[in-house]
Amino acid sequence: SLAAEQFATAREVLAAAVQLHPRHRRLRGLYHLATAFEALAAGRTMLATSQLEAALAHDRELREASEALDELRKHSRRRPGFFGRLFQ
């Protein structure tokens, strides 16, 4: 999809920036945020969740990551996973 391609491009640019500035926590957070949005566009919610958590580990003030993680968690509580459906 177009969104996934745009997030992939952003991730690649951020990966290059992180290589130039490896200690820059905001850049690392943004790299994980772009990876998360790319995963979401591809329907990979578990990867997206872990990448959003990684983004926040690097930059606690990354509002977009925090909001996206909150939305993912709300959505996952409304739809039980495999084991939740199995034991209903």
CSV table of N, CA, C and O in Angstrom, one decimal:
chain,number,residue,atom,x,y,z
A,1,SER,N,0.8,-1.2,0.0
A,1,SER,CA,0.0,0.0,0.0
A,1,SER,C,0.9,1.2,0.0
A,1,SER,O,2.0,1.2,0.4
A,2,LEU,N,0.3,2.3,-0.4
A,2,LEU,CA,1.0,3.6,-0.4
A,2,LEU,C,1.5,4.0,1.0
A,2,LEU,O,2.6,4.4,1.1
A,3,ALA,N,0.6,3.8,2.0
A,3,ALA,CA,1.0,4.2,3.3
A,3,ALA,C,2.2,3.4,3.8
A,3,ALA,O,3.2,3.9,4.4
A,4,ALA,N,2.2,2.1,3.6
A,4,ALA,CA,3.3,1.2,4.0
A,4,ALA,C,4.6,1.7,3.3
A,4,ALA,O,5.7,1.7,3.9
A,5,GLU,N,4.5,2.0,2.0
A,5,GLU,CA,5.7,2.5,1.3
A,5,GLU,C,6.2,3.8,1.9
A,5,GLU,O,7.5,4.0,2.0
A,6,GLN,N,5.3,4.7,2.2
A,6,GLN,CA,5.8,5.9,2.8
A,6,GLN,C,6.4,5.7,4.2
A,6,GLN,O,7.5,6.3,4.5
A,7,PHE,N,5.9,4.8,5.0
A,7,PHE,CA,6.5,4.5,6.3
A,7,PHE,C,7.8,3.8,6.1
A,7,PHE,O,8.8,4.1,6.9
A,8,ALA,N,7.9,3.0,5.1
A,8,ALA,CA,9.2,2.3,4.8
A,8,ALA,C,10.3,3.3,4.4
A,8,ALA,O,11.4,3.2,4.9
A,9,THR,N,9.9,4.3,3.6
A,9,THR,CA,10.8,5.3,3.2
A,9,THR,C,11.3,6.1,4.4
A,9,THR,O,12.5,6.4,4.6
A,10,ALA,N,10.3,6.5,5.3
A,10,ALA,CA,10.6,7.2,6.5
A,10,ALA,C,11.6,6.4,7.4
A,10,ALA,O,12.5,7.0,7.9
A,11,ARG,N,11.3,5.1,7.5
A,11,ARG,CA,12.1,4.3,8.3
A,11,ARG,C,13.6,4.2,7.8
A,11,ARG,O,14.5,4.3,8.6
A,12,GLU,N,13.7,4.1,6.5
A,12,GLU,CA,15.0,4.1,5.9
A,12,GLU,C,15.8,5.4,6.1
A,12,GLU,O,17.0,5.4,6.5
A,13,VAL,N,15.1,6.5,6.0
A,13,VAL,CA,15.8,7.8,6.2
A,13,VAL,C,16.2,7.9,7.7
A,13,VAL,O,17.3,8.4,8.0
A,14,LEU,N,15.3,7.5,8.6
A,14,LEU,CA,15.6,7.6,10.0
A,14,LEU,C,16.7,6.6,10.4
A,14,LEU,O,17.5,6.9,11.3
A,15,ALA,N,16.8,5.4,9.8
A,15,ALA,CA,17.8,4.5,10.0
A,15,ALA,C,19.2,5.1,9.7
A,15,ALA,O,20.2,5.0,10.4
A,16,ALA,N,19.2,5.9,8.6
A,16,ALA,CA,20.5,6.6,8.2
A,16,ALA,C,20.8,7.6,9.2
A,16,ALA,O,22.0,7.8,9.6
A,17,ALA,N,19.8,8.4,9.7
A,17,ALA,CA,20.0,9.4,10.7
A,17,ALA,C,20.5,8.8,12.0
A,17,ALA,O,21.4,9.4,12.6
A,18,VAL,N,20.0,7.7,12.4
A,18,VAL,CA,20.4,7.0,13.6
A,18,VAL,C,21.9,6.6,13.5
A,18,VAL,O,22.6,6.6,14.5
A,19,GLN,N,22.3,6.1,12.3
A,19,GLN,CA,23.7,5.7,12.1
A,19,GLN,C,24.6,6.9,12.3
A,19,GLN,O,25.7,6.8,12.8
A,20,LEU,N,24.2,8.1,11.9
A,20,LEU,CA,25.0,9.3,12.0
A,20,LEU,C,25.0,9.8,13.5
A,20,LEU,O,26.0,10.4,13.9
A,21,HIS,N,23.9,9.6,14.2
A,21,HIS,CA,23.7,10.1,15.5
A,21,HIS,C,23.2,9.0,16.4
A,21,HIS,O,22.0,9.0,16.9
A,22,PRO,N,24.0,8.0,16.7
A,22,PRO,CA,23.5,6.8,17.4
A,22,PRO,C,23.0,7.0,18.9
A,22,PRO,O,22.2,6.3,19.4
A,23,ARG,N,23.4,8.1,19.5
A,23,ARG,CA,22.9,8.4,20.8
A,23,ARG,C,21.7,9.3,20.9
A,23,ARG,O,21.2,9.7,22.0
A,24,HIS,N,21.2,9.7,19.8
A,24,HIS,CA,20.1,10.6,19.7
A,24,HIS,C,18.8,9.9,20.0
A,24,HIS,O,18.3,9.2,19.1
A,25,ARG,N,18.3,10.0,21.2
A,25,ARG,CA,17.1,9.2,21.6
A,25,ARG,C,15.8,9.5,20.8
A,25,ARG,O,15.1,8.6,20.5
A,26,ARG,N,15.6,10.8,20.5
A,26,ARG,CA,14.4,11.1,19.7
A,26,ARG,C,14.5,10.5,18.3
A,26,ARG,O,13.5,9.9,17.9
A,27,LEU,N,15.6,10.5,17.7
A,27,LEU,CA,15.7,9.8,16.4
A,27,LEU,C,15.5,8.3,16.5
A,27,LEU,O,14.8,7.7,15.6
A,28,ARG,N,16.0,7.7,17.5
A,28,ARG,CA,15.7,6.2,17.7
A,28,ARG,C,14.2,6.0,17.9
A,28,ARG,O,13.7,5.1,17.4
A,29,GLY,N,13.6,6.9,18.7
A,29,GLY,CA,12.2,6.7,18.9
A,29,GLY,C,11.4,6.9,17.7
A,29,GLY,O,10.5,6.1,17.4
A,30,LEU,N,11.8,7.9,16.8
A,30,LEU,CA,11.1,8.1,15.6
A,30,LEU,C,11.3,6.9,14.6
A,30,LEU,O,10.4,6.5,13.9
A,31,TYR,N,12.5,6.3,14.6
A,31,TYR,CA,12.8,5.1,13.8
A,31,TYR,C,11.8,4.0,14.2
A,31,TYR,O,11.2,3.4,13.3
A,32,HIS,N,11.6,3.8,15.5
A,32,HIS,CA,10.7,2.7,15.9
A,32,HIS,C,9.3,3.0,15.6
A,32,HIS,O,8.5,2.2,15.3
A,33,LEU,N,8.9,4.3,15.7
A,33,LEU,CA,7.6,4.8,15.4
A,33,LEU,C,7.3,4.5,13.9
A,33,LEU,O,6.2,4.0,13.6
A,34,ALA,N,8.2,4.9,13.0
A,34,ALA,CA,8.0,4.6,11.6
A,34,ALA,C,7.9,3.1,11.3
A,34,ALA,O,7.0,2.7,10.5
A,35,THR,N,8.7,2.3,12.0
A,35,THR,CA,8.6,0.9,11.8
A,35,THR,C,7.3,0.3,12.3
A,35,THR,O,6.7,-0.5,11.7
A,36,ALA,N,6.8,0.9,13.4
A,36,ALA,CA,5.5,0.5,13.9
A,36,ALA,C,4.3,0.8,13.0
A,36,ALA,O,3.5,0.0,12.7
A,37,PHE,N,4.4,2.0,12.4
A,37,PHE,CA,3.3,2.4,11.5
A,37,PHE,C,3.4,1.6,10.2
A,37,PHE,O,2.4,1.2,9.6
A,38,GLU,N,4.6,1.2,9.8
A,38,GLU,CA,4.8,0.4,8.6
A,38,GLU,C,4.2,-1.0,8.9
A,38,GLU,O,3.4,-1.6,8.1
A,39,ALA,N,4.4,-1.5,10.1
A,39,ALA,CA,3.8,-2.8,10.5
A,39,ALA,C,2.3,-2.7,10.6
A,39,ALA,O,1.6,-3.7,10.2
A,40,LEU,N,1.8,-1.7,11.1
A,40,LEU,CA,0.3,-1.5,11.2
A,40,LEU,C,-0.3,-1.5,9.8
A,40,LEU,O,-1.3,-2.1,9.6
A,41,ALA,N,0.3,-0.8,8.9
A,41,ALA,CA,-0.2,-0.7,7.5
A,41,ALA,C,-0.2,-2.1,6.9
A,41,ALA,O,-1.0,-2.4,6.0
A,42,ALA,N,0.7,-3.0,7.3
A,42,ALA,CA,0.8,-4.4,6.8
A,42,ALA,C,-0.1,-5.4,7.7
A,42,ALA,O,-0.1,-6.5,7.4
A,43,GLY,N,-0.8,-4.8,8.7
A,43,GLY,CA,-1.6,-5.7,9.5
A,43,GLY,C,-0.9,-6.5,10.6
A,43,GLY,O,-1.4,-7.4,11.1
A,44,ARG,N,0.4,-6.1,10.9
A,44,ARG,CA,1.2,-6.8,11.8
A,44,ARG,C,1.1,-6.1,13.2
A,44,ARG,O,2.1,-5.4,13.6
A,45,THR,N,0.1,-6.3,13.9
A,45,THR,CA,-0.2,-5.6,15.2
A,45,THR,C,0.8,-5.9,16.3
A,45,THR,O,1.2,-5.1,17.1
A,46,MET,N,1.2,-7.2,16.4
A,46,MET,CA,2.2,-7.5,17.4
A,46,MET,C,3.5,-6.8,17.2
A,46,MET,O,4.1,-6.3,18.2
A,47,LEU,N,4.0,-6.8,16.0
A,47,LEU,CA,5.2,-6.1,15.7
A,47,LEU,C,5.1,-4.6,16.0
A,47,LEU,O,5.9,-4.0,16.5
A,48,ALA,N,3.9,-4.1,15.5
A,48,ALA,CA,3.7,-2.7,15.8
A,48,ALA,C,3.7,-2.3,17.3
A,48,ALA,O,4.3,-1.3,17.7
A,49,THR,N,3.1,-3.2,18.1
A,49,THR,CA,3.0,-3.0,19.5
A,49,THR,C,4.4,-2.9,20.1
A,49,THR,O,4.8,-2.0,20.8
A,50,SER,N,5.2,-3.9,19.7
A,50,SER,CA,6.6,-4.0,20.3
A,50,SER,C,7.4,-2.8,19.8
A,50,SER,O,8.3,-2.2,20.5
A,51,GLN,N,7.2,-2.3,18.6
A,51,GLN,CA,8.0,-1.2,18.1
A,51,GLN,C,7.5,0.1,18.7
A,51,GLN,O,8.3,1.0,19.0
A,52,LEU,N,6.2,0.2,19.0
A,52,LEU,CA,5.7,1.4,19.8
A,52,LEU,C,6.3,1.4,21.2
A,52,LEU,O,6.7,2.5,21.7
A,53,GLU,N,6.4,0.3,21.8
A,53,GLU,CA,7.0,0.2,23.1
A,53,GLU,C,8.5,0.6,23.1
A,53,GLU,O,8.9,1.3,24.0
A,54,ALA,N,9.2,0.1,22.1
A,54,ALA,CA,10.6,0.5,21.9
A,54,ALA,C,10.7,2.0,21.7
A,54,ALA,O,11.6,2.6,22.2
A,55,ALA,N,9.8,2.6,20.9
A,55,ALA,CA,9.9,4.0,20.6
A,55,ALA,C,9.7,4.8,21.9
A,55,ALA,O,10.5,5.7,22.2
A,56,LEU,N,8.8,4.3,22.8
A,56,LEU,CA,8.6,5.0,24.1
A,56,LEU,C,9.8,4.8,25.0
A,56,LEU,O,10.1,5.6,25.9
A,57,ALA,N,10.4,3.6,24.9
A,57,ALA,CA,11.6,3.4,25.7
A,57,ALA,C,12.7,4.4,25.4
A,57,ALA,O,13.5,4.8,26.3
A,58,HIS,N,12.8,4.8,24.2
A,58,HIS,CA,13.8,5.7,23.7
A,58,HIS,C,13.4,7.2,24.0
A,58,HIS,O,14.3,8.0,24.3
A,59,ASP,N,12.1,7.4,23.9
A,59,ASP,CA,11.6,8.8,24.1
A,59,ASP,C,10.2,8.8,24.7
A,59,ASP,O,9.3,8.6,24.0
A,60,ARG,N,10.2,8.9,26.0
A,60,ARG,CA,8.9,8.8,26.7
A,60,ARG,C,7.9,9.9,26.3
A,60,ARG,O,6.7,9.8,26.5
A,61,GLU,N,8.4,11.0,25.7
A,61,GLU,CA,7.5,12.1,25.3
A,61,GLU,C,7.1,12.1,23.8
A,61,GLU,O,6.5,13.0,23.3
A,62,LEU,N,7.3,10.9,23.2
A,62,LEU,CA,6.8,10.8,21.8
A,62,LEU,C,5.3,10.5,21.8
A,62,LEU,O,4.9,9.4,21.9
A,63,ARG,N,4.6,11.6,21.7
A,63,ARG,CA,3.1,11.5,21.9
A,63,ARG,C,2.5,10.6,20.8
A,63,ARG,O,1.5,9.9,21.2
A,64,GLU,N,2.9,10.6,19.6
A,64,GLU,CA,2.3,9.8,18.6
A,64,GLU,C,2.4,8.3,18.9
A,64,GLU,O,1.5,7.5,18.7
A,65,ALA,N,3.6,7.9,19.5
A,65,ALA,CA,3.8,6.5,19.9
A,65,ALA,C,2.8,6.2,21.0
A,65,ALA,O,2.2,5.1,21.1
A,66,SER,N,2.7,7.0,22.0
A,66,SER,CA,1.9,6.8,23.2
A,66,SER,C,0.4,6.7,22.8
A,66,SER,O,-0.3,5.8,23.2
A,67,GLU,N,0.0,7.6,21.9
A,67,GLU,CA,-1.4,7.6,21.5
A,67,GLU,C,-1.7,6.3,20.6
A,67,GLU,O,-2.8,5.7,20.8
A,68,ALA,N,-0.8,6.0,19.7
A,68,ALA,CA,-1.0,4.8,18.9
A,68,ALA,C,-1.0,3.5,19.8
A,68,ALA,O,-1.8,2.6,19.5
A,69,LEU,N,-0.1,3.4,20.8
A,69,LEU,CA,-0.1,2.3,21.7
A,69,LEU,C,-1.4,2.2,22.5
A,69,LEU,O,-2.0,1.1,22.6
A,70,ASP,N,-1.9,3.3,23.0
A,70,ASP,CA,-3.2,3.3,23.7
A,70,ASP,C,-4.3,2.8,22.8
A,70,ASP,O,-5.1,2.0,23.2
A,71,GLU,N,-4.4,3.2,21.5
A,71,GLU,CA,-5.4,2.8,20.6
A,71,GLU,C,-5.3,1.3,20.3
A,71,GLU,O,-6.3,0.6,20.3
A,72,LEU,N,-4.1,0.8,20.1
A,72,LEU,CA,-3.9,-0.6,19.9
A,72,LEU,C,-4.3,-1.4,21.1
A,72,LEU,O,-5.0,-2.5,20.9
A,73,ARG,N,-4.0,-1.0,22.3
A,73,ARG,CA,-4.4,-1.7,23.5
A,73,ARG,C,-5.9,-1.7,23.7
A,73,ARG,O,-6.5,-2.7,24.1
A,74,LYS,N,-6.6,-0.6,23.4
A,74,LYS,CA,-8.0,-0.5,23.5
A,74,LYS,C,-8.7,-1.5,22.5
A,74,LYS,O,-9.6,-2.2,22.8
A,75,HIS,N,-8.1,-1.5,21.3
A,75,HIS,CA,-8.7,-2.3,20.2
A,75,HIS,C,-8.5,-3.8,20.6
A,75,HIS,O,-9.4,-4.6,20.4
A,76,SER,N,-7.3,-4.2,21.2
A,76,SER,CA,-7.1,-5.6,21.5
A,76,SER,C,-7.9,-6.0,22.7
A,76,SER,O,-8.3,-7.2,22.8
A,77,ARG,N,-8.3,-5.1,23.5
A,77,ARG,CA,-9.2,-5.5,24.6
A,77,ARG,C,-10.7,-5.8,24.1
A,77,ARG,O,-11.4,-6.6,24.7
A,78,ARG,N,-11.0,-5.1,23.0
A,78,ARG,CA,-12.4,-5.3,22.5
A,78,ARG,C,-12.5,-6.6,21.7
A,78,ARG,O,-13.5,-7.2,21.6
A,79,ARG,N,-11.3,-7.0,21.1
A,79,ARG,CA,-11.3,-8.3,20.3
A,79,ARG,C,-10.4,-9.3,21.0
A,79,ARG,O,-9.2,-9.1,20.9
A,80,PRO,N,-11.0,-10.3,21.6
A,80,PRO,CA,-10.1,-11.3,22.2
A,80,PRO,C,-9.3,-12.0,21.2
A,80,PRO,O,-9.7,-12.3,20.0
A,81,GLY,N,-8.1,-12.4,21.6
A,81,GLY,CA,-7.2,-13.2,20.7
A,81,GLY,C,-7.7,-14.6,20.6
A,81,GLY,O,-8.7,-15.0,21.1
A,82,PHE,N,-6.8,-15.4,20.0
A,82,PHE,CA,-7.1,-16.8,19.9
A,82,PHE,C,-7.5,-17.5,21.2
A,82,PHE,O,-8.5,-18.2,21.3
A,83,PHE,N,-6.7,-17.3,22.2
A,83,PHE,CA,-6.9,-18.0,23.5
A,83,PHE,C,-8.1,-17.4,24.2
A,83,PHE,O,-8.9,-18.2,24.8
A,84,GLY,N,-8.4,-16.1,24.0
A,84,GLY,CA,-9.6,-15.5,24.6
A,84,GLY,C,-10.8,-16.1,24.0
A,84,GLY,O,-11.8,-16.4,24.6
A,85,ARG,N,-10.8,-16.3,22.6
A,85,ARG,CA,-12.0,-17.0,22.0
A,85,ARG,C,-12.1,-18.4,22.3
A,85,ARG,O,-13.2,-19.0,22.5
A,86,LEU,N,-11.0,-19.1,22.5
A,86,LEU,CA,-11.0,-20.5,22.8
A,86,LEU,C,-11.6,-20.8,24.2
A,86,LEU,O,-12.3,-21.8,24.3
A,87,PHE,N,-11.4,-19.9,25.2
A,87,PHE,CA,-11.8,-20.2,26.5
A,87,PHE,C,-13.1,-19.3,26.9
A,87,PHE,O,-13.4,-19.2,28.0
A,88,GLN,N,-13.8,-18.8,25.9
A,88,GLN,CA,-15.0,-18.1,26.2
A,88,GLN,C,-16.1,-19.1,26.6
A,88,GLN,O,-16.2,-20.1,26.2
